[in-house]
Amino acid sequence: MISKNTRTVSIIIPTYNRAHLLRRAIQSALVQTYRHFELIVVDDASTDNTEEIIKKLNDPRIRYIRHKTNKGGSAARNTGIKNAQGEFIAFQDSDDEWLLEKLEKQMRVFQSCSDNMGVVYCGFLRWDGRSAVYVPSPKIKVRDGDISSQILCKNFVGTPTLLIRRECFEKIGLFDEQLPRFQDWELVIRLAGKYHFYLIDEPLVMAYVTLEGITNNGAAGTRAREIILERHYKTLSKTPQALADHLYNLGHLKCLNETMAYGRSYFVKSVRVSPGYIKAWTALVLSLFGSKAYKTARRIRQLLWRITKK
């Protein structure tokens, strides 16, 4: 049991058939220089030897919880939150890695900040096997304090970087298990609407992009963005650029996965909201040349991005 006299952290790792990667993630949590924590591994009905891996580690700080049926990552995280005993909640992904001082540096911030500071997060390196990209980009104008408007444009807060006061979940709720994608982003949007964020602007997490990771399901991503737009439209409308960006991204997804005409209608809405939005104007013009031209332009853009990152 956790001592009531210590500011403790509950680290939650959801996992599903990641036995071959899980040990690295767990070990990076167990060796943290901040020692006052429990580690909750929520096994979302894995069919591999995940349970065996946990038992072999034989560490009293680990609590193992297994779902009888597969419910998804959000449900697994919610199970962890409901069973957490700590004053603070942290999340780790089963295929990522924390640096040694991550929790310690985050807890130092919480020890000196006001109660309005609900979240301390850090930068991370996204590694795809060829190159690493630092997130959040310095180009993002507002990365801490009140990030409620900025986070609506794009999610730059990685789930494994978060350290959250447990009481925050009592006010904003848990992960939305009904969203087909972007559950982490939608949670951060709700958190940012109530609390300030503090950024430790250094890479304290390594995020590994693997073939086994979440697939880029276009239909799921489109539907998730539609739900976020509907749910947070009132807030989005207060920040025209954020609303224009959502509309642009929806148009882009619909051009790739549905019809050009449907996608084009969202580009039109985007430039009406923000007439100076060059990216939306460019996409609108490209969409007039048909699906083949639009997708070719996208591939060229992705290629150029990879070249500039080398």
Short mmCIF file of C-alpha atoms in Angstrom, two decimals:
data_model
loop_
_atom_site.label_atom_id
_atom_site.label_comp_id
_atom_site.label_asym_id
_atom_site.label_seq_id
_atom_site.Cartn_x
_atom_site.Cartn_y
_atom_site.Cartn_z
CA MET A 1 0.00 0.00 0.00
CA ILE A 2 1.06 3.60 -0.65
CA SER A 3 1.97 5.78 2.34
CA LYS A 4 -0.52 8.58 2.96
CA ASN A 5 2.30 10.90 4.01
CA THR A 6 4.06 10.89 0.64
CA ARG A 7 3.10 12.65 -2.59
CA THR A 8 2.76 9.57 -4.72
CA VAL A 9 2.35 8.85 -8.41
CA SER A 10 0.31 6.10 -10.02
CA ILE A 11 1.92 5.11 -13.32
CA ILE A 12 -0.54 3.44 -15.70
CA ILE A 13 0.57 1.24 -18.59
CA PRO A 14 -2.17 -0.15 -20.85
CA THR A 15 -1.01 -3.05 -22.98
CA TYR A 16 -2.30 -5.52 -25.55
CA ASN A 17 -0.10 -8.21 -27.07
CA ARG A 18 3.11 -6.23 -26.50
CA ALA A 19 5.02 -8.77 -24.40
CA HIS A 20 8.08 -8.36 -26.64
CA LEU A 21 8.21 -4.60 -25.93
CA LEU A 22 6.63 -4.29 -22.50
CA ARG A 23 9.71 -5.03 -20.40
CA ARG A 24 11.56 -1.95 -21.72
CA ALA A 25 8.64 0.36 -20.86
CA ILE A 26 8.23 -1.13 -17.38
CA GLN A 27 11.94 -1.00 -16.58
CA SER A 28 12.13 2.67 -17.59
CA ALA A 29 9.44 3.36 -14.99
CA LEU A 30 10.89 1.17 -12.25
CA VAL A 31 14.31 2.88 -12.39
CA GLN A 32 12.94 6.42 -12.02
CA THR A 33 14.90 8.58 -9.59
CA TYR A 34 11.58 9.63 -8.03
CA ARG A 35 10.78 6.57 -5.95
CA HIS A 36 7.28 7.20 -4.56
CA PHE A 37 5.09 5.47 -7.09
CA GLU A 38 3.03 2.42 -7.93
CA LEU A 39 2.97 0.88 -11.40
CA ILE A 40 -0.37 -0.37 -12.69
CA VAL A 41 -0.20 -2.58 -15.78
CA VAL A 42 -3.63 -3.04 -17.36
CA ASP A 43 -3.62 -6.04 -19.68
CA ASP A 44 -6.40 -5.55 -22.22
CA ALA A 45 -7.02 -9.31 -22.68
CA SER A 46 -3.69 -10.10 -24.36
CA THR A 47 -3.28 -13.50 -25.99
CA ASP A 48 0.53 -13.55 -25.72
CA ASN A 49 2.71 -14.08 -22.64
CA THR A 50 2.21 -10.62 -21.12
CA GLU A 51 1.17 -12.00 -17.73
CA GLU A 52 4.25 -14.24 -17.64
CA ILE A 53 6.52 -11.25 -18.30
CA ILE A 54 4.97 -9.34 -15.38
CA LYS A 55 5.31 -12.28 -12.99
CA LYS A 56 8.98 -12.78 -13.90
CA LEU A 57 9.72 -9.15 -13.00
CA ASN A 58 8.50 -9.98 -9.48
CA ASP A 59 8.45 -6.36 -8.28
CA PRO A 60 6.07 -5.42 -5.41
CA ARG A 61 5.52 -1.98 -6.94
CA ILE A 62 3.73 -3.54 -9.92
CA ARG A 63 -0.02 -4.11 -9.80
CA TYR A 64 -1.32 -6.30 -12.61
CA ILE A 65 -4.95 -5.97 -13.75
CA ARG A 66 -6.35 -8.02 -16.61
CA HIS A 67 -9.48 -7.33 -18.68
CA LYS A 68 -11.51 -10.44 -19.52
CA THR A 69 -12.26 -9.02 -22.97
CA ASN A 70 -10.45 -6.55 -25.20
CA LYS A 71 -11.90 -3.07 -24.59
CA GLY A 72 -9.32 -0.74 -26.14
CA GLY A 73 -6.59 1.55 -24.87
CA SER A 74 -8.89 4.20 -23.42
CA ALA A 75 -10.84 1.66 -21.36
CA ALA A 76 -7.54 0.21 -20.10
CA ARG A 77 -6.31 3.65 -19.02
CA ASN A 78 -9.63 4.32 -17.33
CA THR A 79 -9.36 1.04 -15.43
CA GLY A 80 -5.95 2.15 -14.24
CA ILE A 81 -7.24 5.55 -13.10
CA LYS A 82 -10.13 3.96 -11.20
CA ASN A 83 -7.72 1.64 -9.37
CA ALA A 84 -5.01 4.24 -8.74
CA GLN A 85 -4.01 5.12 -5.18
CA GLY A 86 -1.61 7.98 -5.98
CA GLU A 87 -2.18 11.71 -5.73
CA PHE A 88 -0.85 12.11 -9.27
CA ILE A 89 -1.45 10.08 -12.43
CA ALA A 90 1.15 9.38 -15.12
CA PHE A 91 0.78 7.34 -18.30
CA GLN A 92 3.34 5.23 -20.08
CA ASP A 93 2.82 3.40 -23.37
CA SER A 94 3.93 -0.22 -23.61
CA ASP A 95 6.31 0.53 -26.50
CA ASP A 96 7.88 3.78 -25.20
CA GLU A 97 10.66 4.64 -22.77
CA TRP A 98 11.11 7.24 -20.02
CA LEU A 99 14.39 8.89 -19.15
CA LEU A 100 15.60 8.41 -15.56
CA GLU A 101 14.64 11.81 -14.12
CA LYS A 102 11.29 12.31 -15.84
CA LEU A 103 9.08 11.93 -12.76
CA GLU A 104 11.49 13.71 -10.45
CA LYS A 105 11.64 16.81 -12.65
CA GLN A 106 7.86 16.86 -13.01
CA MET A 107 7.27 16.47 -9.27
CA ARG A 108 9.66 19.34 -8.52
CA VAL A 109 7.36 21.59 -10.55
CA PHE A 110 4.26 20.41 -8.68
CA GLN A 111 5.98 21.03 -5.35
CA SER A 112 6.32 24.74 -6.13
CA CYS A 113 3.35 25.61 -8.35
CA SER A 114 -0.21 26.75 -7.61
CA ASP A 115 -3.25 24.46 -7.47
CA ASN A 116 -4.40 25.89 -10.82
CA MET A 117 -1.49 24.03 -12.43
CA GLY A 118 -3.15 20.72 -13.18
CA VAL A 119 -0.70 19.19 -15.63
CA VAL A 120 3.08 19.04 -15.99
CA TYR A 121 4.27 17.55 -19.26
CA CYS A 122 7.59 17.29 -21.05
CA GLY A 123 9.01 17.14 -24.52
CA PHE A 124 9.59 13.83 -26.28
CA LEU A 125 11.47 12.42 -29.25
CA ARG A 126 9.41 10.54 -31.82
CA TRP A 127 11.72 7.94 -33.38
CA ASP A 128 10.67 6.07 -36.52
CA GLY A 129 13.85 4.04 -36.95
CA ARG A 130 15.45 6.59 -39.27
CA SER A 131 15.16 9.98 -37.60
CA ALA A 132 13.89 11.64 -34.44
CA VAL A 133 11.51 14.60 -34.27
CA TYR A 134 11.20 16.72 -31.12
CA VAL A 135 7.68 17.44 -29.87
CA PRO A 136 6.34 20.02 -29.08
CA SER A 137 7.83 22.08 -31.88
CA PRO A 138 9.25 25.51 -30.92
CA LYS A 139 7.00 26.86 -33.69
CA ILE A 140 3.97 26.35 -31.43
CA LYS A 141 3.30 29.77 -29.94
CA VAL A 142 1.76 28.81 -26.59
CA ARG A 143 3.07 25.60 -25.06
CA ASP A 144 2.37 26.15 -21.37
CA GLY A 145 0.14 28.18 -19.08
CA ASP A 146 -3.27 28.50 -20.71
CA ILE A 147 -2.94 26.30 -23.80
CA SER A 148 -6.70 25.90 -24.33
CA SER A 149 -6.75 27.75 -27.66
CA GLN A 150 -3.47 26.34 -28.98
CA ILE A 151 -4.27 22.70 -28.22
CA LEU A 152 -7.44 22.96 -30.30
CA CYS A 153 -5.32 23.45 -33.42
CA LYS A 154 -3.10 20.43 -32.93
CA ASN A 155 -2.23 17.90 -30.25
CA PHE A 156 1.36 18.52 -29.17
CA VAL A 157 1.08 16.83 -25.76
CA GLY A 158 2.07 13.15 -25.79
CA THR A 159 0.18 10.88 -23.39
CA PRO A 160 3.40 9.31 -21.96
CA THR A 161 4.65 12.82 -21.12
CA LEU A 162 1.70 13.70 -18.86
CA LEU A 163 1.69 14.00 -15.09
CA ILE A 164 -1.77 15.01 -13.86
CA ARG A 165 -3.26 15.81 -10.48
CA ARG A 166 -5.66 12.97 -9.80
CA GLU A 167 -8.39 15.41 -8.73
CA CYS A 168 -8.51 16.77 -12.30
CA PHE A 169 -10.27 13.62 -13.49
CA GLU A 170 -13.04 14.20 -10.95
CA LYS A 171 -13.83 17.51 -12.69
CA ILE A 172 -13.26 16.75 -16.37
CA GLY A 173 -13.98 13.02 -16.53
CA LEU A 174 -11.96 10.11 -17.92
CA PHE A 175 -10.90 9.10 -21.44
CA ASP A 176 -13.82 8.93 -23.86
CA GLU A 177 -14.09 5.23 -24.73
CA GLN A 178 -16.54 5.94 -27.56
CA LEU A 179 -14.15 8.00 -29.67
CA PRO A 180 -12.66 5.86 -32.48
CA ARG A 181 -9.36 7.83 -32.35
CA PHE A 182 -7.74 10.90 -30.74
CA GLN A 183 -9.01 10.02 -27.25
CA ASP A 184 -5.80 11.41 -25.74
CA TRP A 185 -6.15 14.70 -27.63
CA GLU A 186 -9.79 15.12 -26.61
CA LEU A 187 -8.86 14.51 -22.96
CA VAL A 188 -6.11 17.16 -23.14
CA ILE A 189 -8.60 19.62 -24.69
CA ARG A 190 -10.88 19.14 -21.66
CA LEU A 191 -7.97 19.42 -19.23
CA ALA A 192 -6.74 22.63 -20.88
CA GLY A 193 -10.22 24.12 -20.55
CA LYS A 194 -9.99 23.88 -16.74
CA TYR A 195 -6.29 23.89 -15.80
CA HIS A 196 -2.98 25.43 -16.72
CA PHE A 197 -0.14 23.31 -18.13
CA TYR A 198 3.59 23.51 -17.41
CA LEU A 199 6.09 22.35 -20.03
CA ILE A 200 9.50 20.93 -19.14
CA ASP A 201 11.04 21.76 -22.48
CA GLU A 202 13.42 18.84 -22.86
CA PRO A 203 13.02 15.30 -24.22
CA LEU A 204 12.33 13.06 -21.22
CA VAL A 205 10.44 10.40 -23.23
CA MET A 206 11.42 8.31 -26.23
CA ALA A 207 8.38 7.42 -28.34
CA TYR A 208 9.03 4.60 -30.80
CA VAL A 209 6.86 4.46 -33.91
CA THR A 210 6.43 0.77 -34.74
CA LEU A 211 4.56 -1.23 -37.36
CA GLU A 212 2.57 -2.75 -34.49
CA GLY A 213 1.39 0.68 -33.39
CA ILE A 214 -2.07 2.14 -33.93
CA THR A 215 -2.89 2.04 -37.62
CA ASN A 216 -3.76 5.17 -39.55
CA ASN A 217 -7.44 4.35 -39.97
CA GLY A 218 -8.69 7.15 -42.19
CA ALA A 219 -12.39 6.57 -41.52
CA ALA A 220 -11.82 6.44 -37.75
CA GLY A 221 -9.71 9.60 -37.83
CA THR A 222 -12.33 11.44 -39.88
CA ARG A 223 -15.16 10.44 -37.56
CA ALA A 224 -13.12 11.33 -34.46
CA ARG A 225 -12.39 14.81 -35.83
CA GLU A 226 -16.08 15.28 -36.62
CA ILE A 227 -16.98 14.39 -33.03
CA ILE A 228 -14.34 16.74 -31.61
CA LEU A 229 -15.57 19.52 -33.89
CA GLU A 230 -19.18 18.99 -32.79
CA ARG A 231 -18.31 18.65 -29.10
CA HIS A 232 -15.96 21.63 -28.88
CA TYR A 233 -17.41 23.89 -31.60
CA LYS A 234 -18.32 26.67 -29.19
CA THR A 235 -14.74 26.87 -27.91
CA LEU A 236 -13.27 26.46 -31.39
CA SER A 237 -15.38 29.30 -32.76
CA LYS A 238 -13.71 31.67 -30.30
CA THR A 239 -10.39 30.99 -32.05
CA PRO A 240 -10.92 31.33 -35.83
CA GLN A 241 -7.54 29.83 -36.73
CA ALA A 242 -8.21 26.73 -34.63
CA LEU A 243 -11.64 26.29 -36.24
CA ALA A 244 -10.18 26.86 -39.72
CA ASP A 245 -7.48 24.28 -39.04
CA HIS A 246 -10.02 21.68 -37.92
CA LEU A 247 -12.09 22.28 -41.02
CA TYR A 248 -8.99 22.03 -43.22
CA ASN A 249 -7.94 18.72 -41.63
CA LEU A 250 -11.42 17.30 -42.02
CA GLY A 251 -11.39 18.33 -45.66
CA HIS A 252 -8.00 16.70 -46.16
CA LEU A 253 -9.14 13.41 -44.59
CA LYS A 254 -12.32 13.39 -46.64
CA CYS A 255 -10.37 13.99 -49.87
CA LEU A 256 -8.17 11.02 -49.03
CA ASN A 257 -10.88 8.66 -47.81
CA GLU A 258 -14.22 9.82 -49.23
CA THR A 259 -14.91 12.19 -52.13
CA MET A 260 -13.07 15.25 -53.41
CA ALA A 261 -16.29 17.26 -53.56
CA TYR A 262 -17.07 16.54 -49.91
CA GLY A 263 -13.52 17.38 -48.85
CA ARG A 264 -13.53 20.55 -50.96
CA SER A 265 -16.60 21.81 -49.13
CA TYR A 266 -14.60 21.79 -45.88
CA PHE A 267 -11.73 23.73 -47.50
CA VAL A 268 -14.28 26.35 -48.53
CA LYS A 269 -15.58 26.55 -44.95
CA SER A 270 -12.01 26.83 -43.69
CA VAL A 271 -11.06 29.82 -45.86
CA ARG A 272 -14.33 31.54 -45.02
CA VAL A 273 -13.43 31.34 -41.34
CA SER A 274 -9.80 32.38 -41.96
CA PRO A 275 -9.41 34.07 -45.39
CA GLY A 276 -5.64 34.23 -45.05
CA TYR A 277 -5.15 30.51 -44.42
CA ILE A 278 -2.75 29.64 -47.25
CA LYS A 279 -2.69 25.88 -46.60
CA ALA A 280 -6.48 25.64 -46.97
CA TRP A 281 -6.42 27.75 -50.15
CA THR A 282 -3.68 25.51 -51.60
CA ALA A 283 -5.65 22.36 -50.78
CA LEU A 284 -8.79 23.90 -52.27
CA VAL A 285 -7.03 24.61 -55.56
CA LEU A 286 -5.40 21.15 -55.67
CA SER A 287 -8.75 19.48 -55.04
CA LEU A 288 -10.07 21.01 -58.28
CA PHE A 289 -7.63 18.84 -60.25
CA GLY A 290 -9.06 15.58 -58.95
CA SER A 291 -8.12 12.80 -56.59
CA LYS A 292 -4.98 11.63 -58.42
CA ALA A 293 -3.40 15.08 -58.48
CA TYR A 294 -4.31 15.74 -54.86
CA LYS A 295 -2.81 12.47 -53.59
CA THR A 296 0.32 12.93 -55.76
CA ALA A 297 0.84 16.40 -54.27
CA ARG A 298 0.50 14.89 -50.81
CA ARG A 299 3.14 12.23 -51.53
CA ILE A 300 5.55 14.88 -52.85
CA ARG A 301 5.00 16.99 -49.74
CA GLN A 302 5.70 13.99 -47.47
CA LEU A 303 8.86 13.16 -49.44
CA LEU A 304 10.15 16.73 -49.18
CA TRP A 305 9.45 16.74 -45.44
CA ARG A 306 11.46 13.54 -44.96
CA ILE A 307 14.36 14.92 -47.00
CA THR A 308 14.50 18.14 -44.97
CA LYS A 309 14.49 16.14 -41.72
CA LYS A 310 17.52 14.03 -42.67
#
